[in-house]
XYZ file of C-alpha atoms in Angstrom:
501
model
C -107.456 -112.680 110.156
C -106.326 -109.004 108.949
C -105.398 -110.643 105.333
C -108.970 -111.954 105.527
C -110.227 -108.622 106.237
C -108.277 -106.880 103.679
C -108.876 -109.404 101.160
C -112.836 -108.853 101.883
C -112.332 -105.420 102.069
C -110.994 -105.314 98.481
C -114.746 -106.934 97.218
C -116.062 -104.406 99.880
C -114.725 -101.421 98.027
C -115.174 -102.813 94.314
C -119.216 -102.377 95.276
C -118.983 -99.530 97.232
C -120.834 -97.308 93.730
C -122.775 -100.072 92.839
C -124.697 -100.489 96.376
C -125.310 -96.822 96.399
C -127.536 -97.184 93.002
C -128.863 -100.778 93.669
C -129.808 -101.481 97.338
C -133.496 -100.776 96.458
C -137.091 -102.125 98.098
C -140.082 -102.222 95.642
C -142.273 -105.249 96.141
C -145.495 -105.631 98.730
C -144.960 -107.927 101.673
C -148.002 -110.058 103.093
C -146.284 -111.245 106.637
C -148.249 -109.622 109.745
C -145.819 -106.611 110.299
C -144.041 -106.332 107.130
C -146.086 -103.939 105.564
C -145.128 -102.235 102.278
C -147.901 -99.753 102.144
C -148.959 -97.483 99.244
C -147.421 -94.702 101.096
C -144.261 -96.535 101.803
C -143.676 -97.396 97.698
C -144.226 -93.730 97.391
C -141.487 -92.831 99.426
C -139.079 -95.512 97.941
C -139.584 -94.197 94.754
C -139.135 -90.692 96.070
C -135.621 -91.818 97.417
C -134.473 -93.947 94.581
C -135.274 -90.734 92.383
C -132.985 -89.023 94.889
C -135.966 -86.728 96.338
C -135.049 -87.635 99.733
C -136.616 -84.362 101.375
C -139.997 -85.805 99.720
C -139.679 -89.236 100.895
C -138.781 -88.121 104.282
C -141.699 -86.345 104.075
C -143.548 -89.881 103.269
C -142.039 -91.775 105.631
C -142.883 -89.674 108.880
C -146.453 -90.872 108.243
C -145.886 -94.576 109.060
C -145.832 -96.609 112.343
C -141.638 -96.192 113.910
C -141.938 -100.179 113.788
C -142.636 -101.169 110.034
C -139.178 -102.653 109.030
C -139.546 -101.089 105.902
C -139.486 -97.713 107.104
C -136.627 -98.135 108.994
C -134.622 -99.554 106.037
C -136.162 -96.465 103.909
C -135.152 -94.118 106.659
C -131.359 -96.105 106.989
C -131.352 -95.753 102.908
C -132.231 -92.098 103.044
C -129.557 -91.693 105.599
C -127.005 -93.455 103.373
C -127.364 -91.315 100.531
C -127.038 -87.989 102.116
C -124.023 -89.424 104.058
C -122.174 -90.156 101.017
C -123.152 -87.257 99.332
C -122.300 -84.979 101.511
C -119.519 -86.997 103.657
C -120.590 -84.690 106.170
C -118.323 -86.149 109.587
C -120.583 -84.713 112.341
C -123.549 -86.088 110.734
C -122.015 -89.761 110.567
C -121.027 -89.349 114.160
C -124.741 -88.550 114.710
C -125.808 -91.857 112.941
C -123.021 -94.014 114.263
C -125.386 -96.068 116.415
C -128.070 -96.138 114.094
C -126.931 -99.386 112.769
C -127.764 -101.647 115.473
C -130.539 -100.108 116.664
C -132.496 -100.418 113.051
C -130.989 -104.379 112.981
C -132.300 -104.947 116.497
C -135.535 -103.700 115.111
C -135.240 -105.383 111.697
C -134.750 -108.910 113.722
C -137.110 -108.439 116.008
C -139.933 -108.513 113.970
C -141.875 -111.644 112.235
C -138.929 -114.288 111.871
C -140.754 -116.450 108.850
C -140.811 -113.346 106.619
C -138.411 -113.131 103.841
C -137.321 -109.831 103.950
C -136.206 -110.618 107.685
C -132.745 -111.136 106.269
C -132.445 -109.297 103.449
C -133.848 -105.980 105.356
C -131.047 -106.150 107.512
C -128.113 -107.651 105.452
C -129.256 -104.386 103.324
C -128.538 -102.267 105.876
C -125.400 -104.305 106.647
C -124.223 -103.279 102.848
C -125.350 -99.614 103.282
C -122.972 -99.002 106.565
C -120.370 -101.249 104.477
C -120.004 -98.082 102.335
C -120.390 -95.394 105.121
C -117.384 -96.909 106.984
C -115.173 -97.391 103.501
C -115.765 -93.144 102.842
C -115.296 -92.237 106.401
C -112.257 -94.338 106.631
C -113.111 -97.430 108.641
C -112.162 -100.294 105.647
C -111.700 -102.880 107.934
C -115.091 -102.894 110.010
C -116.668 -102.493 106.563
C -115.257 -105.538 105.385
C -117.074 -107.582 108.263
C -120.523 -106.069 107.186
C -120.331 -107.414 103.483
C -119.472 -110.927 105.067
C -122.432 -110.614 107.898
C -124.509 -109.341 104.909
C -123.808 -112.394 102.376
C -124.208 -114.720 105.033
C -127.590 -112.856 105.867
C -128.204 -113.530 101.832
C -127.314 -116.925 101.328
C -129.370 -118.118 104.485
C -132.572 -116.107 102.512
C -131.955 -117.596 99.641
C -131.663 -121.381 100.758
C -135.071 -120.483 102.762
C -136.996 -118.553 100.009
C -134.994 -119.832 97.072
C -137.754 -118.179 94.656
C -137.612 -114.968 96.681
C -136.622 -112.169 93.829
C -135.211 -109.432 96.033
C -132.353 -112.209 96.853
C -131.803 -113.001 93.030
C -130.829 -108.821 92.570
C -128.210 -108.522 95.704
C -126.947 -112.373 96.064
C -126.657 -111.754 91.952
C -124.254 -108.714 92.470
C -122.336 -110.374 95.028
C -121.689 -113.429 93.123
C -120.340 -111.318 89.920
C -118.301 -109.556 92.471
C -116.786 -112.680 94.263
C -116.188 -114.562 91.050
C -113.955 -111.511 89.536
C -111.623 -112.748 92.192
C -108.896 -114.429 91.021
C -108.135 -117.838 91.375
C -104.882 -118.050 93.357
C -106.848 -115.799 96.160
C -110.552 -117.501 96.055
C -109.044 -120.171 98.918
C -109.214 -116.210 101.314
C -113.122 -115.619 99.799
C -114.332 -119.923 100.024
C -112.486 -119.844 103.806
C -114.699 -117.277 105.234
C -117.735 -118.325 102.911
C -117.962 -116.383 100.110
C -118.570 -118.298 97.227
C -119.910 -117.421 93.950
C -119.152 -116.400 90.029
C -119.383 -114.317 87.335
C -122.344 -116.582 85.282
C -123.785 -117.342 88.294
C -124.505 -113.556 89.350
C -125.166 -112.461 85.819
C -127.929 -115.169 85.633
C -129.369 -114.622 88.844
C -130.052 -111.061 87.778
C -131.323 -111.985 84.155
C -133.910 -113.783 86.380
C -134.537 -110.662 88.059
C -135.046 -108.578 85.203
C -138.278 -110.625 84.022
C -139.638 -109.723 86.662
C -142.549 -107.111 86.725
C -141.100 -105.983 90.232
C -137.457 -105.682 90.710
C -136.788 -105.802 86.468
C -135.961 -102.523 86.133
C -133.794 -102.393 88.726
C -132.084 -105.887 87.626
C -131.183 -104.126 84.427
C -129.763 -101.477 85.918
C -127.289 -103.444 88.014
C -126.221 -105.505 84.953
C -125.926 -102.358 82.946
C -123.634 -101.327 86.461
C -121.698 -104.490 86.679
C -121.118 -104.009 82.695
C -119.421 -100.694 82.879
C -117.676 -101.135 85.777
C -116.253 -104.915 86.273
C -116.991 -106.448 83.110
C -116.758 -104.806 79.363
C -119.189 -102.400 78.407
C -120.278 -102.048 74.436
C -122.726 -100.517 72.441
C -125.385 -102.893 73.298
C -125.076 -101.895 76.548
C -125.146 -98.461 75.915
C -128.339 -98.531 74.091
C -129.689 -100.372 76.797
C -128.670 -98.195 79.544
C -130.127 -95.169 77.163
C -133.713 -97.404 77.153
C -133.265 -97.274 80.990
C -133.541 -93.390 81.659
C -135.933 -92.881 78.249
C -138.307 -95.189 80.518
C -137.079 -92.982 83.821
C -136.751 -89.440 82.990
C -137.478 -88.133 86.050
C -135.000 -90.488 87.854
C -131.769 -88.073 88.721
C -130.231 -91.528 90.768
C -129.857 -93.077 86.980
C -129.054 -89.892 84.978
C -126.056 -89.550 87.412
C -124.918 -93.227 86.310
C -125.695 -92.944 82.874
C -123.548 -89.399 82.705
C -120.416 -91.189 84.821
C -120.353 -93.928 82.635
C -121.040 -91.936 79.510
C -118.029 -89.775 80.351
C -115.643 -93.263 81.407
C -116.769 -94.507 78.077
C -115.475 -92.054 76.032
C -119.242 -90.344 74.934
C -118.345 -87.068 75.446
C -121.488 -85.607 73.884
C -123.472 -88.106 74.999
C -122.619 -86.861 78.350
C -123.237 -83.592 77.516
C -126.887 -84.046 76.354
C -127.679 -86.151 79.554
C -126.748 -83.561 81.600
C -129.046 -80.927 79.844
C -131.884 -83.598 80.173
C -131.195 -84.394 84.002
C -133.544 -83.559 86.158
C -131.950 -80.816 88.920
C -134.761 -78.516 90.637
C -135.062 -78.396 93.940
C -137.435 -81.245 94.399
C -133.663 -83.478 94.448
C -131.069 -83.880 96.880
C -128.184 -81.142 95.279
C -125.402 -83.758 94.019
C -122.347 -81.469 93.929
C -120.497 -84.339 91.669
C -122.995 -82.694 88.551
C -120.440 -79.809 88.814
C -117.507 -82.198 88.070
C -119.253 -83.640 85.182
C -120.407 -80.367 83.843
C -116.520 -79.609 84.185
C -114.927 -82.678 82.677
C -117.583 -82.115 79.393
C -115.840 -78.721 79.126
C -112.371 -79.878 79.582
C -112.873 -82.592 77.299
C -114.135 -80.000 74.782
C -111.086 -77.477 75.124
C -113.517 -75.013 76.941
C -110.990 -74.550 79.777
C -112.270 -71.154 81.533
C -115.892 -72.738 81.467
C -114.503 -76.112 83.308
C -112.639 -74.073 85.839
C -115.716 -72.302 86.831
C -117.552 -75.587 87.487
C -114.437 -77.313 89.292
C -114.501 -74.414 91.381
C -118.469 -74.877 91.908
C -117.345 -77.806 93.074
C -114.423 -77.174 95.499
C -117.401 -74.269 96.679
C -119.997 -76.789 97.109
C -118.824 -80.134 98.261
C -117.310 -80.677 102.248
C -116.065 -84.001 101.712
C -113.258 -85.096 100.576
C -113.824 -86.808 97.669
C -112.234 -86.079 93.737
C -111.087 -83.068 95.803
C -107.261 -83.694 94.901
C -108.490 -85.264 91.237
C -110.068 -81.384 91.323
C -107.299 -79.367 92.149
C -104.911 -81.255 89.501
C -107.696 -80.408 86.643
C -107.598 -76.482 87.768
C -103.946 -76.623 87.016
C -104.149 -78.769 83.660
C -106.499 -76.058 82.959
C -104.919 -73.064 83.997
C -102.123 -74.669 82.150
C -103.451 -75.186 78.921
C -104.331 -71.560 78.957
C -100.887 -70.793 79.392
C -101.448 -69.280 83.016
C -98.586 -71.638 84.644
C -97.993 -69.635 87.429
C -101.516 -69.612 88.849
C -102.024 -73.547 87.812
C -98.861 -74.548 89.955
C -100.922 -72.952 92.977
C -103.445 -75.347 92.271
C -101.012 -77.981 92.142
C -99.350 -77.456 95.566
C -103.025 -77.919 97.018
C -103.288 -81.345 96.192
C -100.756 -82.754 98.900
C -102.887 -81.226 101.862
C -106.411 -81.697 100.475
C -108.679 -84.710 100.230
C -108.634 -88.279 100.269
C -106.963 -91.030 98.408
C -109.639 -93.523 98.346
C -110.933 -92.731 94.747
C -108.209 -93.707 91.910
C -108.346 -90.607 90.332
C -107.179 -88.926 93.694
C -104.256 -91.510 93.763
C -103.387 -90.700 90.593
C -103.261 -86.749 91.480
C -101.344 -86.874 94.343
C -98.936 -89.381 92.806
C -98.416 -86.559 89.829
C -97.847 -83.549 92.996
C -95.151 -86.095 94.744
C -93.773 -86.666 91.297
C -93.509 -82.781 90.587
C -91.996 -82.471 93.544
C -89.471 -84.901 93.565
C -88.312 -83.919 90.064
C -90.123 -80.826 89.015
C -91.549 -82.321 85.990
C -94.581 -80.670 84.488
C -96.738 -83.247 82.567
C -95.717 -83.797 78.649
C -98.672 -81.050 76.704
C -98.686 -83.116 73.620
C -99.232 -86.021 75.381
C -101.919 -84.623 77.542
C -103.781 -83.072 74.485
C -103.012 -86.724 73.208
C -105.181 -87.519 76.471
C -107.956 -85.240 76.686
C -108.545 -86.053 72.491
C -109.146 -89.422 73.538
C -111.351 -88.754 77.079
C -113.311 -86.656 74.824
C -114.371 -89.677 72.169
C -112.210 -87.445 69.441
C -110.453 -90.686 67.996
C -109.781 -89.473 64.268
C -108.542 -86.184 65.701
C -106.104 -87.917 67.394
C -104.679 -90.322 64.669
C -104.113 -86.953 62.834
C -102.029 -85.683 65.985
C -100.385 -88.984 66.161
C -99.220 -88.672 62.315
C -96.772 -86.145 63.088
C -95.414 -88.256 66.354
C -93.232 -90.809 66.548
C -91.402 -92.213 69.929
C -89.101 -90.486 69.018
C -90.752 -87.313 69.339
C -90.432 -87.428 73.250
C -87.084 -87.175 75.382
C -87.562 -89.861 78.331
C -88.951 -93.170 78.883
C -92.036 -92.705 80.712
C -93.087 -90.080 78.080
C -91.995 -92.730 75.311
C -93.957 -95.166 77.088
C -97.428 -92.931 77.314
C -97.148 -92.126 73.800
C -97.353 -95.773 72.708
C -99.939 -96.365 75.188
C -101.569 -93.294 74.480
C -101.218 -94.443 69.951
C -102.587 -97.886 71.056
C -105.224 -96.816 72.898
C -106.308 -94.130 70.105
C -105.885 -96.978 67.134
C -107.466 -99.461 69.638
C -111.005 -97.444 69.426
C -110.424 -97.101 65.752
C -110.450 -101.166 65.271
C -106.824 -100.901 63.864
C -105.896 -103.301 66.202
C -102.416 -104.891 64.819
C -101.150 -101.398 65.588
C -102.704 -101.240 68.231
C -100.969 -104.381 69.308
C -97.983 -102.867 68.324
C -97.425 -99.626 70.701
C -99.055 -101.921 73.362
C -96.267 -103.920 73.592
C -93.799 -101.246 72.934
C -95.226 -98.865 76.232
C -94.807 -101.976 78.262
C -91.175 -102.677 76.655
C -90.330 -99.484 78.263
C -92.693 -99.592 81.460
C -90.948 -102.965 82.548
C -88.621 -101.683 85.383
C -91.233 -98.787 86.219
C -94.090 -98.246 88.612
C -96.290 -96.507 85.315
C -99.631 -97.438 84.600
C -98.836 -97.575 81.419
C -97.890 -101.374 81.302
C -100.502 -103.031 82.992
C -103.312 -101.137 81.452
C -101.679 -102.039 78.209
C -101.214 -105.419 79.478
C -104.679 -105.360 80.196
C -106.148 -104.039 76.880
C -104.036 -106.557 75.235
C -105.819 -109.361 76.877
C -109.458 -107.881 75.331
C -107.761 -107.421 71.993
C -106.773 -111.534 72.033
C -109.993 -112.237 73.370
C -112.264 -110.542 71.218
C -109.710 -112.676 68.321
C -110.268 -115.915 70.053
C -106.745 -116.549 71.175
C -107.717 -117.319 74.673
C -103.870 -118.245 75.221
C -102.316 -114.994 74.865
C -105.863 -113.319 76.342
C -104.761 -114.742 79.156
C -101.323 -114.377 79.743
C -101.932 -110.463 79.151
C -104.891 -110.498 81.501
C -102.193 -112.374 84.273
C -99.626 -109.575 83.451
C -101.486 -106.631 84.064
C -102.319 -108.497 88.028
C -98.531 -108.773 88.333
C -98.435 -105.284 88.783
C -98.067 -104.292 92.157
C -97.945 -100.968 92.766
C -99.936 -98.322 90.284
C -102.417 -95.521 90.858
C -105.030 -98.160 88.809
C -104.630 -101.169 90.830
C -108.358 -101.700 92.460
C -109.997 -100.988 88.568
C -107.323 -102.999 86.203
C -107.126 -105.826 88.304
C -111.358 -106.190 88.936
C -111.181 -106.091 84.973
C -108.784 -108.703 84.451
C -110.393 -111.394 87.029
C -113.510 -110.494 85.867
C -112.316 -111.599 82.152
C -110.212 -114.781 82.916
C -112.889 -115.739 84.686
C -115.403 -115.120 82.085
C -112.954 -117.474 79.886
C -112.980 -119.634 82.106
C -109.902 -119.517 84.027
């Protein structure tokens, strides 16, 4: 049963982002005591723009019993939890969760949003119990809260609200890969990538729950699936129709920066709305900072990483933070006061984000052999981070392999080359140091080789050789032990089983 519960745990912790933006209520309810009222769309609005203190505000108004305040005030509750991953406050809420369900369940049986209230709330403690460390409990609520979703939508099988979730679930589930689905079909959880995708294009025609719809494709895009321009424009459309909407500006900025749209990013965050009306999201300090790093404005990002560090209790991107204060202080030339920085990561934080894997693999690395990270290769890096691809074919020009001294720093320069020429649409090059960083990745725990691996499979696919697309695709999941696992290996299912594998 514990492979079960890790396996589910895995899907669990793929959506643990996604619920935060998309578990939304928006649509008026006729049975006797689910009532939606004018006041009560108020304050969801409020809370899905991230005013909380506003739609608190709202929500004291109504009757304790309407099931939609309580899953307003449970939604509320998420969002400041994971915000501020405050660990007195979720020992506060602890036993909020049953005592909202019991509510939830008690209240007219032959309603629709029965179920999906409370498999809602099932998905919001799902993520609460991932950040505070509880994976496996959180596991069970995305199975009670799929069950909860598939019972809906057999009932009410033209009930929207279902088409949204079920349709993120299903695109969840189906990235799965096939020699694992027989853990996912065992305990019920059945669904694919079309299927999901579909159910939400239904969704988004909707004068309702569209909006939202297009906002978790736009999600699932970015993060499970490939993300292009198209998508980009579209996610662009999304906050030009929602300017006032800080819960999508922080999306669009995070995926901006992943996506290699430096000043893109930059021009979202001067347009994102931060008075005092919002909930303070210390994370804005982190993007402000990676937009400066990215731009070679180092003293400028340490001042907002250190915002951060100031700001935030948690312990979230906290070791991801203290390894950027010493690539900055670094790049500066300071290397005394960066190495300070770097002997913080190994007591501070979490390792449940990748990017705080990936730190505190570098500080145990450090350690082991007192390496200090390549600076032509990490310029290499930031040059691509920041979108600056022509800037760094010019670097590249006066590189070769044989520029570097050891294997793994062979290995990131061709993965580093064929990630640069990969942007560029030079892709037989591109091909070329691919294959080479993997070459010399083979007997190695590097990422190097199975996100090669992987961006060799997209490169075959997007030429039609669905062959070699997927033996790539099935060599970047033979990796077993990288900093990247959780985000390589959702990519690759998601794609062979786009293909149809």
């Amino acid at each position: 049963m514990l492979q079960i519960s890790l396996s589910v745990f895995k899907i669990a912790k793929t959506i643990k982002v996604l619920v935060v933006y998309c578990l939304l209520i928006s649509t008026q309810c006729t049975a006797n005591n689910f009532d939606f009222t004018p006041n009560l769309q108020k304050a969801y609005s409020e809370i899905f723009k991230l005013k909380i203190h506003s739609g608190r505000e709202l929500l004291a108004k109504e009757a304790p019993n309407n099931p939609f305040k309580i899953y307003l005030e449970d939604y509320a509750d998420m969002v400041e939890l994971l915000n501020s991953e405050n660990q007195k406050a979720y020992q506060k809420f602890l036993d909020k969760e049953d005592e909202r369900l019991e509510l939830i369940e008690e209240s007219e049986k032959k309603s629709p949003y029965n179920r999906f209230l409370r498999a809602e709330i099932k998905l919001h403690w799902a993520l609460i119990k991932i950040r505070f460390g509880h994976e496996i409990k959180a596991s069970y609520n995305v199975i009670q809260a799929y069950r909860l979703l598939e019972e809906n939508q057999q009932l009410f099988p033209n009930f929207l609200p279902n088409q949204k979730s079920l349709g993120c679930l299903h695109v969840l589930i189906g990235s799965v890969p096939e020699n694992q689905k027989w853990i996912s079909n065992l305990i019920g959880l059945r669904g694919n990538i079309q299927q999901g995708l579909q159910e939400l294009q239904k969704a988004s025609k909707d004068n309702i729950w569209g909006l939202e719809a297009k906002f978790c494709t736009i999600f699932i895009q970015a993060y499970v699936l490939k993300f292009d321009s198209k998508q980009n424009e579209e996610m662009l459309q999304l906050l030009e129709n929602q300017p006032d909407n800080l819960n999508i500006s922080l999306l669009l900025i995070a995926i901006s920066l992943k996506d290699n749209r430096t000043e893109q990013a930059i021009e979202l965050l001067k347009k994102s709305p931060q008075d005092s009306v919002y909930l303070y999201f210390p994370i804005l300090e982190l993007y402000k900072a990676e937009t400066q790093l990215f731009k070679e404005n180092y003293s400028q990002a340490i001042a907002s990483y250190l915002t951060y560090l100031r700001n935030f209790k948690g312990k979230t991107f906290v070791k991801d933070t203290y390894y950027k204060l010493f690539i900055c202080h670094w790049l500066l030339g300071d290397e005394k006061k960066g190495k300070l920085y770097l002997l913080k990561i190994n007591g501070a934080g979490s390792i449940v984000a990748e990017s705080d894997k990936a730190a505190q693999k570098f500080y145990e690395n450090f350690i082991k052999n007192g390496v200090l990270p390549n600076k032509t290769l990490l310029k290499l890096r930031l040059l691509f981070d920041a979108g600056n691809f022509e800037e760094g074919k010019k670097e590249l020009a006066k590189l070769s392999e044989k520029s570097f001294l050891n294997a793994v720093e062979q290995a990131e320069f061709n993965y580093r080359a064929g990630r640069i020429f990969q942007k560029l649409n030079q892709l037989e090059k591109a091909i070329g140091f691919f294959k080479r960083a993997i070459t010399l990745t083979e007997e190695n725990d590097w990422y190097f080789a199975p996100t090669s691996a992987l961006q060799l499979g997209y490169i075959y696919q997007k030429n039609g050789d669905k062959e070699k697309a997927k033996r790539y695709f099935e060599k970047s999941l033979a990796y077993k032990r990288h900093e990247y696992k959780t985000s390589i290996d959702n990519k690759a299912r998601a794609a062979l089983t786009e293909m149809g594998y």
